[in-house]
Coordinates of C-alpha atoms in Angstrom, one line a residue:
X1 CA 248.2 57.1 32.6
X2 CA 251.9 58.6 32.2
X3 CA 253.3 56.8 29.4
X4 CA 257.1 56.8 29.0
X5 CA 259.1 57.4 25.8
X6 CA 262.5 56.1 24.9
X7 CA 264.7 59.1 23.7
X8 CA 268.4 57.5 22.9
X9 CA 270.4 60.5 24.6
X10 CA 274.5 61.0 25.6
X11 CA 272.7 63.0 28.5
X12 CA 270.0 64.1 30.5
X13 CA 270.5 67.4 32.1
X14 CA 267.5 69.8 33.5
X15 CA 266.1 72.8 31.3
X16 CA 265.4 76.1 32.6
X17 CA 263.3 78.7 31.1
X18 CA 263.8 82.5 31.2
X19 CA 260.2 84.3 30.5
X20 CA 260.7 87.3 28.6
X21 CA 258.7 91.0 29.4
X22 CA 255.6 90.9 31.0
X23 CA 255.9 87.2 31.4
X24 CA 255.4 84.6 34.4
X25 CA 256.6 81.5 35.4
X26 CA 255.3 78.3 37.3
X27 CA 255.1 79.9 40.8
X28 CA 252.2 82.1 39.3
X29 CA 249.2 81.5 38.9
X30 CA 248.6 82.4 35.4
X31 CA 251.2 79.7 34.4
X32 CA 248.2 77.2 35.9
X33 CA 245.8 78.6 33.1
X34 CA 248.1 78.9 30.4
X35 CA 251.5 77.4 30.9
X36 CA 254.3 79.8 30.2
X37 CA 255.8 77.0 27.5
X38 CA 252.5 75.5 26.1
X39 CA 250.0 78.3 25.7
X40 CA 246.6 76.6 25.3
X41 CA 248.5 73.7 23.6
X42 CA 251.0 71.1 24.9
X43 CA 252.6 72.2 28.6
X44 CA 256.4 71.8 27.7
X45 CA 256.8 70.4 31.4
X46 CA 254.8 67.4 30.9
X47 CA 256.2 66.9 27.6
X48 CA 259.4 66.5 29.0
X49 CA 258.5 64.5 31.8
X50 CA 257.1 61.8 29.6
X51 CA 261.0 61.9 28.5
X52 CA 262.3 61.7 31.8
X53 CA 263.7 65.1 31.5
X54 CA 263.3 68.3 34.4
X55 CA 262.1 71.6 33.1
X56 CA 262.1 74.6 35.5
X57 CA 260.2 77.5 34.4
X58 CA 260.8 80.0 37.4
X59 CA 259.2 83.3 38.1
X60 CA 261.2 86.2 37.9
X61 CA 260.1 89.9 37.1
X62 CA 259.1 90.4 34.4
X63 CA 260.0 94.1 33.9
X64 CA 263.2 94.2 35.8
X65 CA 266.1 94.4 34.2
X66 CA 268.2 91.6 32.6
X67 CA 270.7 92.1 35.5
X68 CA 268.3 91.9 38.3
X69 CA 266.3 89.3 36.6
X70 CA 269.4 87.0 36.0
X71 CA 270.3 87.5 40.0
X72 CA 266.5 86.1 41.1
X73 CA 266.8 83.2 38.3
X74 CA 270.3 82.6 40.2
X75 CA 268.5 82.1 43.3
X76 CA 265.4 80.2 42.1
X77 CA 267.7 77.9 40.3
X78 CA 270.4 76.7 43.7
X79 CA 268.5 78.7 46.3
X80 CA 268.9 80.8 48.7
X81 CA 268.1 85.0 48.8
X82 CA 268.2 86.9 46.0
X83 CA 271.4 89.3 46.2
X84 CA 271.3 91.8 43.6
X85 CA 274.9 92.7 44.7
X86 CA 276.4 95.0 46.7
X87 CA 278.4 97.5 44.5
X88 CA 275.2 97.2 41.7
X89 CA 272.5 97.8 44.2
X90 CA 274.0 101.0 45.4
X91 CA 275.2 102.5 42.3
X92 CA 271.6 101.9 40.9
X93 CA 269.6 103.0 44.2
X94 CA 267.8 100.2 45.3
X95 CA 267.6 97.3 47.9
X96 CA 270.4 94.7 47.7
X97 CA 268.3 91.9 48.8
X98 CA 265.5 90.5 47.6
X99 CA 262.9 87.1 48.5
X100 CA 264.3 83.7 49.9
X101 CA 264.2 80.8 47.6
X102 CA 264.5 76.8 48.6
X103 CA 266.1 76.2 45.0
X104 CA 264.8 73.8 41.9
X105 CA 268.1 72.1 41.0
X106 CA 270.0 73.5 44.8
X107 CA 272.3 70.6 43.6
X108 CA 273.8 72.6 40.3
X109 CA 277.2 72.8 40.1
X110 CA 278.2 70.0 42.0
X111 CA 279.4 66.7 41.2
X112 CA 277.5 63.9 41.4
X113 CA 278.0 60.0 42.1
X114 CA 280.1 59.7 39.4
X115 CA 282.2 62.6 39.8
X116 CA 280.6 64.5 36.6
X117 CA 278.9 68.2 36.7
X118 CA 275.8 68.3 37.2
X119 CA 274.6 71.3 34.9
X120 CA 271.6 72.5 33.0
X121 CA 270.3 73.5 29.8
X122 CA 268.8 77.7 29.6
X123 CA 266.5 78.3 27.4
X124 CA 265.3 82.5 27.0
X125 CA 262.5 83.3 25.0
X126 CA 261.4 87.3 23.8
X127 CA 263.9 89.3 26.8
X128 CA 264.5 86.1 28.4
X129 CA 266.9 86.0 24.9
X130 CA 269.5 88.5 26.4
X131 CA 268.9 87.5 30.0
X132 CA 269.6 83.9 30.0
X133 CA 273.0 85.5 27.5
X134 CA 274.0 87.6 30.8
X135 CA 273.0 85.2 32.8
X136 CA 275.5 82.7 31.1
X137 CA 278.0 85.4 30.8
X138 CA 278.1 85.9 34.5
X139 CA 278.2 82.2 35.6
X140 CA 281.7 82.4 32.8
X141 CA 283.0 85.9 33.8
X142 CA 281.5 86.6 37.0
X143 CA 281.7 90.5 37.8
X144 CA 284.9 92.4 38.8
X145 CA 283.3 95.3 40.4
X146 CA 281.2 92.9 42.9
X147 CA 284.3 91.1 43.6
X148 CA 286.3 94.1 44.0
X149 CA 283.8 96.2 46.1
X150 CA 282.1 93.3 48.1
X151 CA 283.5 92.3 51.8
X152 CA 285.2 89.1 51.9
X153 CA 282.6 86.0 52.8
X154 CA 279.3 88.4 51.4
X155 CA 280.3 87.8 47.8
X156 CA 277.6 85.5 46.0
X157 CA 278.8 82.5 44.1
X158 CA 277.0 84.3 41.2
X159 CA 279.4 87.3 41.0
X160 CA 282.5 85.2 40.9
X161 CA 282.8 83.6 37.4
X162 CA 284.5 80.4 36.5
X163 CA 281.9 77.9 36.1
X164 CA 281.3 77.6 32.6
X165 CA 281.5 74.2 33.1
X166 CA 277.8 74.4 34.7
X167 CA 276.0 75.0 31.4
X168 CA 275.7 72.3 29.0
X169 CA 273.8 74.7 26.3
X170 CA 272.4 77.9 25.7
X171 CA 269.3 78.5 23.8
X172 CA 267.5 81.7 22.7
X173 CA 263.5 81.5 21.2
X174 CA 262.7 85.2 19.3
X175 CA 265.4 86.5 21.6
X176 CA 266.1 90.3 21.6
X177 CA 269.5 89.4 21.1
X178 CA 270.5 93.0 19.5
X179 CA 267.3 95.1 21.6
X180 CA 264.5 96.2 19.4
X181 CA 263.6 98.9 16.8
X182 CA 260.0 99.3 18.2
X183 CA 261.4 101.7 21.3
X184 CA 262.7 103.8 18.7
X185 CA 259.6 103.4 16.7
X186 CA 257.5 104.9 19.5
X187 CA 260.3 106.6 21.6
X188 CA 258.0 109.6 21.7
X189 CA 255.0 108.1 23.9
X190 CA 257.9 105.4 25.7
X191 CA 258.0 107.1 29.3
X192 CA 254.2 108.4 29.7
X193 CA 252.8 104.2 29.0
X194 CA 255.9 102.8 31.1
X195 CA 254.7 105.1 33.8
X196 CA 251.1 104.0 33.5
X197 CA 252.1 100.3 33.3
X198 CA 254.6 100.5 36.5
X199 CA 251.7 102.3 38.3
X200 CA 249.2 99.7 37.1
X201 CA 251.7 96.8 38.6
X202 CA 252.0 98.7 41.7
X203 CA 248.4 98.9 42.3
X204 CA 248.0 95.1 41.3
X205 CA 250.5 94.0 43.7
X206 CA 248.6 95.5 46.7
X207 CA 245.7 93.0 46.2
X208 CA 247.6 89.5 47.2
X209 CA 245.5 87.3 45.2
X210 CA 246.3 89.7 42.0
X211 CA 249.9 89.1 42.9
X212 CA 250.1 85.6 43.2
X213 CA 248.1 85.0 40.0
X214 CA 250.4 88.0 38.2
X215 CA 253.7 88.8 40.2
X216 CA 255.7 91.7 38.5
X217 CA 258.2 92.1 41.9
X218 CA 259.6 95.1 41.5
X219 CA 260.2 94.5 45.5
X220 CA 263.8 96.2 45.4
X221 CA 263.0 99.4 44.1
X222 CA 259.6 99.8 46.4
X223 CA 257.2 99.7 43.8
X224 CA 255.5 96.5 44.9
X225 CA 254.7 95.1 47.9
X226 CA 257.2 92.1 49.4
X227 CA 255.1 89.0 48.9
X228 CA 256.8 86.9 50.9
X229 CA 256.9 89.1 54.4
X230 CA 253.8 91.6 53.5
X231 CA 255.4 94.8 54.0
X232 CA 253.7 97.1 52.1
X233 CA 255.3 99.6 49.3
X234 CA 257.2 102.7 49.5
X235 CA 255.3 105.4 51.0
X236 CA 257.0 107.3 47.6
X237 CA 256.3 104.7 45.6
X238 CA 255.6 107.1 42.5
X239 CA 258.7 108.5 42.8
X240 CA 260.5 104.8 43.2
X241 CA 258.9 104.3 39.7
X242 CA 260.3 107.3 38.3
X243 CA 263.9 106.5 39.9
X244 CA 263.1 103.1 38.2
X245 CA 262.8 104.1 35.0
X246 CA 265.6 107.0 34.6
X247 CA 268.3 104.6 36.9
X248 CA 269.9 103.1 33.6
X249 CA 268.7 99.6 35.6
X250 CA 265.4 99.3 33.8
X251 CA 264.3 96.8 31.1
X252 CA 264.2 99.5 28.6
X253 CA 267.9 100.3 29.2
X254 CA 268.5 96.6 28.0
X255 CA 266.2 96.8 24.9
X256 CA 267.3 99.8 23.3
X257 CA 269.7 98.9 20.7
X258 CA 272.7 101.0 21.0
X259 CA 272.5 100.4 25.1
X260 CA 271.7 96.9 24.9
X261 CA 275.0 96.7 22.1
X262 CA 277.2 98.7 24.7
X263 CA 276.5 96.6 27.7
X264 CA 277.0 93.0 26.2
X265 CA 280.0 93.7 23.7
X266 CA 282.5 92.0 25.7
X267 CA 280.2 88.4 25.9
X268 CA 281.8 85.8 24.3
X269 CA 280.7 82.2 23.5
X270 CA 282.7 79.3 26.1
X271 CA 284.2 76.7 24.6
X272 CA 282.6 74.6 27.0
X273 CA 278.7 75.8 26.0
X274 CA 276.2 75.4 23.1
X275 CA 274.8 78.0 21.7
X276 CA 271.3 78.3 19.3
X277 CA 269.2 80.9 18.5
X278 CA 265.7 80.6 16.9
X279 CA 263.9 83.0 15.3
X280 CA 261.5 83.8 12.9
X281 CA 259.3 86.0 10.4
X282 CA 255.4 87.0 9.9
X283 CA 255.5 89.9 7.9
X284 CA 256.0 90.8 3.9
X285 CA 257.1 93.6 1.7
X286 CA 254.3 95.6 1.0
X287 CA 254.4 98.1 -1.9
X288 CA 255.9 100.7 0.0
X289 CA 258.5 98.5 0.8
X290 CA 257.5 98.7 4.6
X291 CA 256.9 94.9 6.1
X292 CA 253.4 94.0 6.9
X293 CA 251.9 91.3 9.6
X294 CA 251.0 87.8 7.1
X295 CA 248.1 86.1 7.8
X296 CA 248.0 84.2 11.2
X297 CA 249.9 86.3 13.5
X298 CA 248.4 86.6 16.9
X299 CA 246.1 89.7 17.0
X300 CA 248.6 91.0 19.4
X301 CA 251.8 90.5 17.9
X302 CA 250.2 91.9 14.8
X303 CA 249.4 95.8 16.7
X304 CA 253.2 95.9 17.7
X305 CA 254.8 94.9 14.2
X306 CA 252.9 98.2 12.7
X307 CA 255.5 100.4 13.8
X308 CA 258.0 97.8 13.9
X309 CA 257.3 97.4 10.3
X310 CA 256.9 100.9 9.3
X311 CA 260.2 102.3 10.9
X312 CA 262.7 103.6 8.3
X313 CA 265.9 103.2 10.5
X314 CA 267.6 105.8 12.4
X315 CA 271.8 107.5 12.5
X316 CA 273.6 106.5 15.4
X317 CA 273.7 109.3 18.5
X318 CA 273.7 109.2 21.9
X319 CA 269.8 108.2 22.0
X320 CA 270.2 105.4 18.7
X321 CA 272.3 103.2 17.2
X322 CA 272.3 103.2 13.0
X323 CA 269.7 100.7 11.6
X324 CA 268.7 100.9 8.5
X325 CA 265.0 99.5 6.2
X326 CA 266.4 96.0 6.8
X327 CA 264.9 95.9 10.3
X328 CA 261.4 96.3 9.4
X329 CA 261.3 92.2 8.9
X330 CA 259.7 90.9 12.2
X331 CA 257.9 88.0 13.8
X332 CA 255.5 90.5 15.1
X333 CA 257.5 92.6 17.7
X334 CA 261.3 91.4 17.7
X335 CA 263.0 92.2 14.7
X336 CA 264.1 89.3 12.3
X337 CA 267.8 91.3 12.5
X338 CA 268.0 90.5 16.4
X339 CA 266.3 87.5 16.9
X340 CA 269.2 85.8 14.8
X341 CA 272.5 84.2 16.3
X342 CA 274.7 87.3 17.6
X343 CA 276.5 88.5 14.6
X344 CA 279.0 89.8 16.6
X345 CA 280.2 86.9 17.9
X346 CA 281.3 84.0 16.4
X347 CA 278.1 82.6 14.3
X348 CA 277.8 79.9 11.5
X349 CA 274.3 78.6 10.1
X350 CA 273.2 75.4 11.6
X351 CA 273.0 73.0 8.3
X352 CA 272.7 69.6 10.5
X353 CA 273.2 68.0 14.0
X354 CA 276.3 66.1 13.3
X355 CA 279.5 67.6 14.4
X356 CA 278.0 70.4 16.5
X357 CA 280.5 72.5 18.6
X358 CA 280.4 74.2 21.7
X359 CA 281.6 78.3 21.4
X360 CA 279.9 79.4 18.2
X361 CA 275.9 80.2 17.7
X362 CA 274.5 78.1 16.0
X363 CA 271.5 80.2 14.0
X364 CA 268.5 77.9 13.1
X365 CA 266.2 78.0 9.7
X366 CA 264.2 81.0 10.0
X367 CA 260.6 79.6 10.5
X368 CA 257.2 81.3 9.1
X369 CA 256.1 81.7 13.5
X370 CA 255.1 84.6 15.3
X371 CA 257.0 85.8 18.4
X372 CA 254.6 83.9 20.2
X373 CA 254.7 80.3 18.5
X374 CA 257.6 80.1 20.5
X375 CA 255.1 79.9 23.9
X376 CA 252.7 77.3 21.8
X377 CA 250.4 80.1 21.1
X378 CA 248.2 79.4 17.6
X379 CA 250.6 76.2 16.9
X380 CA 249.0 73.2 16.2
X381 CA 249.7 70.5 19.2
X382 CA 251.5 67.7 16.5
X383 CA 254.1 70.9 15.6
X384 CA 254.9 72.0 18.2
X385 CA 255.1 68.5 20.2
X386 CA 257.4 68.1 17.6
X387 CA 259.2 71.2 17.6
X388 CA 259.4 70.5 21.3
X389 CA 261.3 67.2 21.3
X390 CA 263.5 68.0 18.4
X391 CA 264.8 70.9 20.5
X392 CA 264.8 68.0 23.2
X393 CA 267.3 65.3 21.3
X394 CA 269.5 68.0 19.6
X395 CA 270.5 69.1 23.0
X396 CA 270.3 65.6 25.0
X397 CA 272.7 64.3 22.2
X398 CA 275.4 67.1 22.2
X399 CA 278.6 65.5 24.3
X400 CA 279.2 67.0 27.1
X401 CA 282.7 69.2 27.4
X402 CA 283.2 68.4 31.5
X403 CA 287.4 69.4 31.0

């Protein structure tokens, strides 16, 4: 039987989840073997319910880019059909519209009874770190370009800006929130195994039950099939995956460093939003002074921290930014240096919960996790129950800025 818990809260709004690369949200079915929050361990979405509390773990692609990816959260979230936007879609060279959604939380952004906001919490975890950050920065800022070169009356809500008022919090897990050093790590073999992967996806998504159970939609660009109406793929599909990945619309475009650095410099926190980043470490200074996987890092993570950990830094050029030894520290793929709070923005440590304010990241203890403890994977249930409703009454008992 559901059993109930009191949680003493100021409020009570819904949490979404961005997935980061390669993941998958509820509408999958993967996420009904091994919940996207909740590996194998405690499914977040229950968890909260037995607060009274909405989490929203939608599915989105999880190879777009950030920018594509935020447009579909957009739609999953109030509803409607995806629009990639008008001036983005054909400066980048693919479809403007994407699938139809009927909307989790459709009533977002509206007032309620009692004339407040209703808004919600975003949580991104891995790539969903800098997508739920654009995400938030669009719903602030909207995007000039869109509204500029957009016809009056096809302009989505999502391009216009202004609502910062929407978003109570904003919450990164291992976020990539400065890109990654393992693209330059393995730059050399980076377009031959994203070819091979794309390719994979493509074939996948031909078989429907494989696409339901594993949905990559890369729908725009013609690589996949359109799940919703069954037309098939681009007849050129190969060539769609190639236009993919040289466009400068790809997910590797956002998780190179010195791209990913160009393309969110102007975000800045709102006064109005809370901001935390979590992150974490697995490895240690080996006698070479590279930084080696510690013992209990998923077998996985612990393949990807070998370059990660071995990579000296590079000089800035057009292909690299400067990094130096200091980002061999990892929690198995994301660097310790960008799963932090955005240095670039304003920052402080978080030292407590009481007098927490909106427009600054907070950046939380570094914790001895993997980049996938954050899912549940390898945590025991109490800790990360635990970690789960700690993240839970922090947020629930922030006040909430509605001028």
């Amino acid at each position: 039987m559901k059993q109930n818990y009191h949680l003493e809260r100021l409020n009570n709004y819904p949490f979404v989840i961005f997935h980061g690369f390669a993941g998958y949200g509820e509408q999958e079915g993967m996420n009904k073997v091994m919940p996207y929050l909740g590996v194998f361990n405690v499914n977040a979405k229950k968890l909260f319910a037995d607060y009274d509390t909405e989490l929203y773990i939608p599915s989105m692609s999880g190879v777009s880019s950030m920018w594509d990816r935020a447009c579909e959260m957009y739609a999953q979230i109030k509803g409607g059909t995806v629009d990639y936007g008008k001036v983005h879609s054909e400066k980048y060279g693919h479809e403007r519209y994407g699938r139809t959604f009927p909307g989790c939380l459709p009533d977002w952004g509206t007032l309620d009874a009692e004339g407040k906001m209703r808004k919600i919490n975003v949580i991104g975890h891995s790539f969903g770190g800098p997508t739920v950050r654009f995400f938030v920065n669009m719903i602030i800022n909207g995007c000039q370009e869109e509204i500029d070169g957009t016809p009056e009356g096809e302009l989505s809500e999502f391009f216009k800006g202004g609502h910062d008022n929407w978003i109570h919090s904003c919450t990164t897990f291992a976020g990539a929130n400065d890109g990654i050093s393992f693209l330059y790590a393995i730059e050399k073999v980076v377009p031959p195994v994203a070819t091979a992967v794309l390719q994979g996806l493509s074939y996948m998504a031909q078989i429907p039950a494989a696409a339901k159970f594993y949905d990559q939609n890369l729908e725009q660009w013609g690589i996949t099939r359109k799940l919703q109406t069954g037309e098939p793929r681009a007849r050129n599909w190969k060539q769609r995956v190639q236009d993919y990945l040289y466009s400068g619309d790809c997910v590797l475009d956002d998780l190179y460093i010195h791209k990913f650095r160009e393309r969110s410099k102007d975000w800045q926190p709102s006064d109005k939003v809370y901001y935390f980043a979590y992150y974490a470490s697995k490895t240690k200074a080996d006698k070479n002074g590279n930084q080696k996987a510690r013992w209990g890092m998923d077998p996985i993570m612990y393949f990807f921290s070998i370059p990660v950990g071995k990579f000296e830094g590079c000089k800035a050029d057009e292909n690299h930014a400067e990094i130096g030894p200091e980002w061999k520290e990892n929690d198995g793929l994301v660097n310790v240096m960008s799963g932090r709070a955005p240095h670039s923005k304003p920052w402080t440590e978080w030292t407590g919960d009481k007098d927490l304010k909106p427009g600054i990241w907070y950046q939380m203890p570094i914790e001895d996790k993997d980049h996938m403890s954050y899912m549940g994977l390898l945590e025991s249930r109490a800790d990360y129950a635990i970690f789960l409703y700690d993240l839970l009454r922090r947020i629930d008992n922030l006040p909430s800025i509605d001028e």
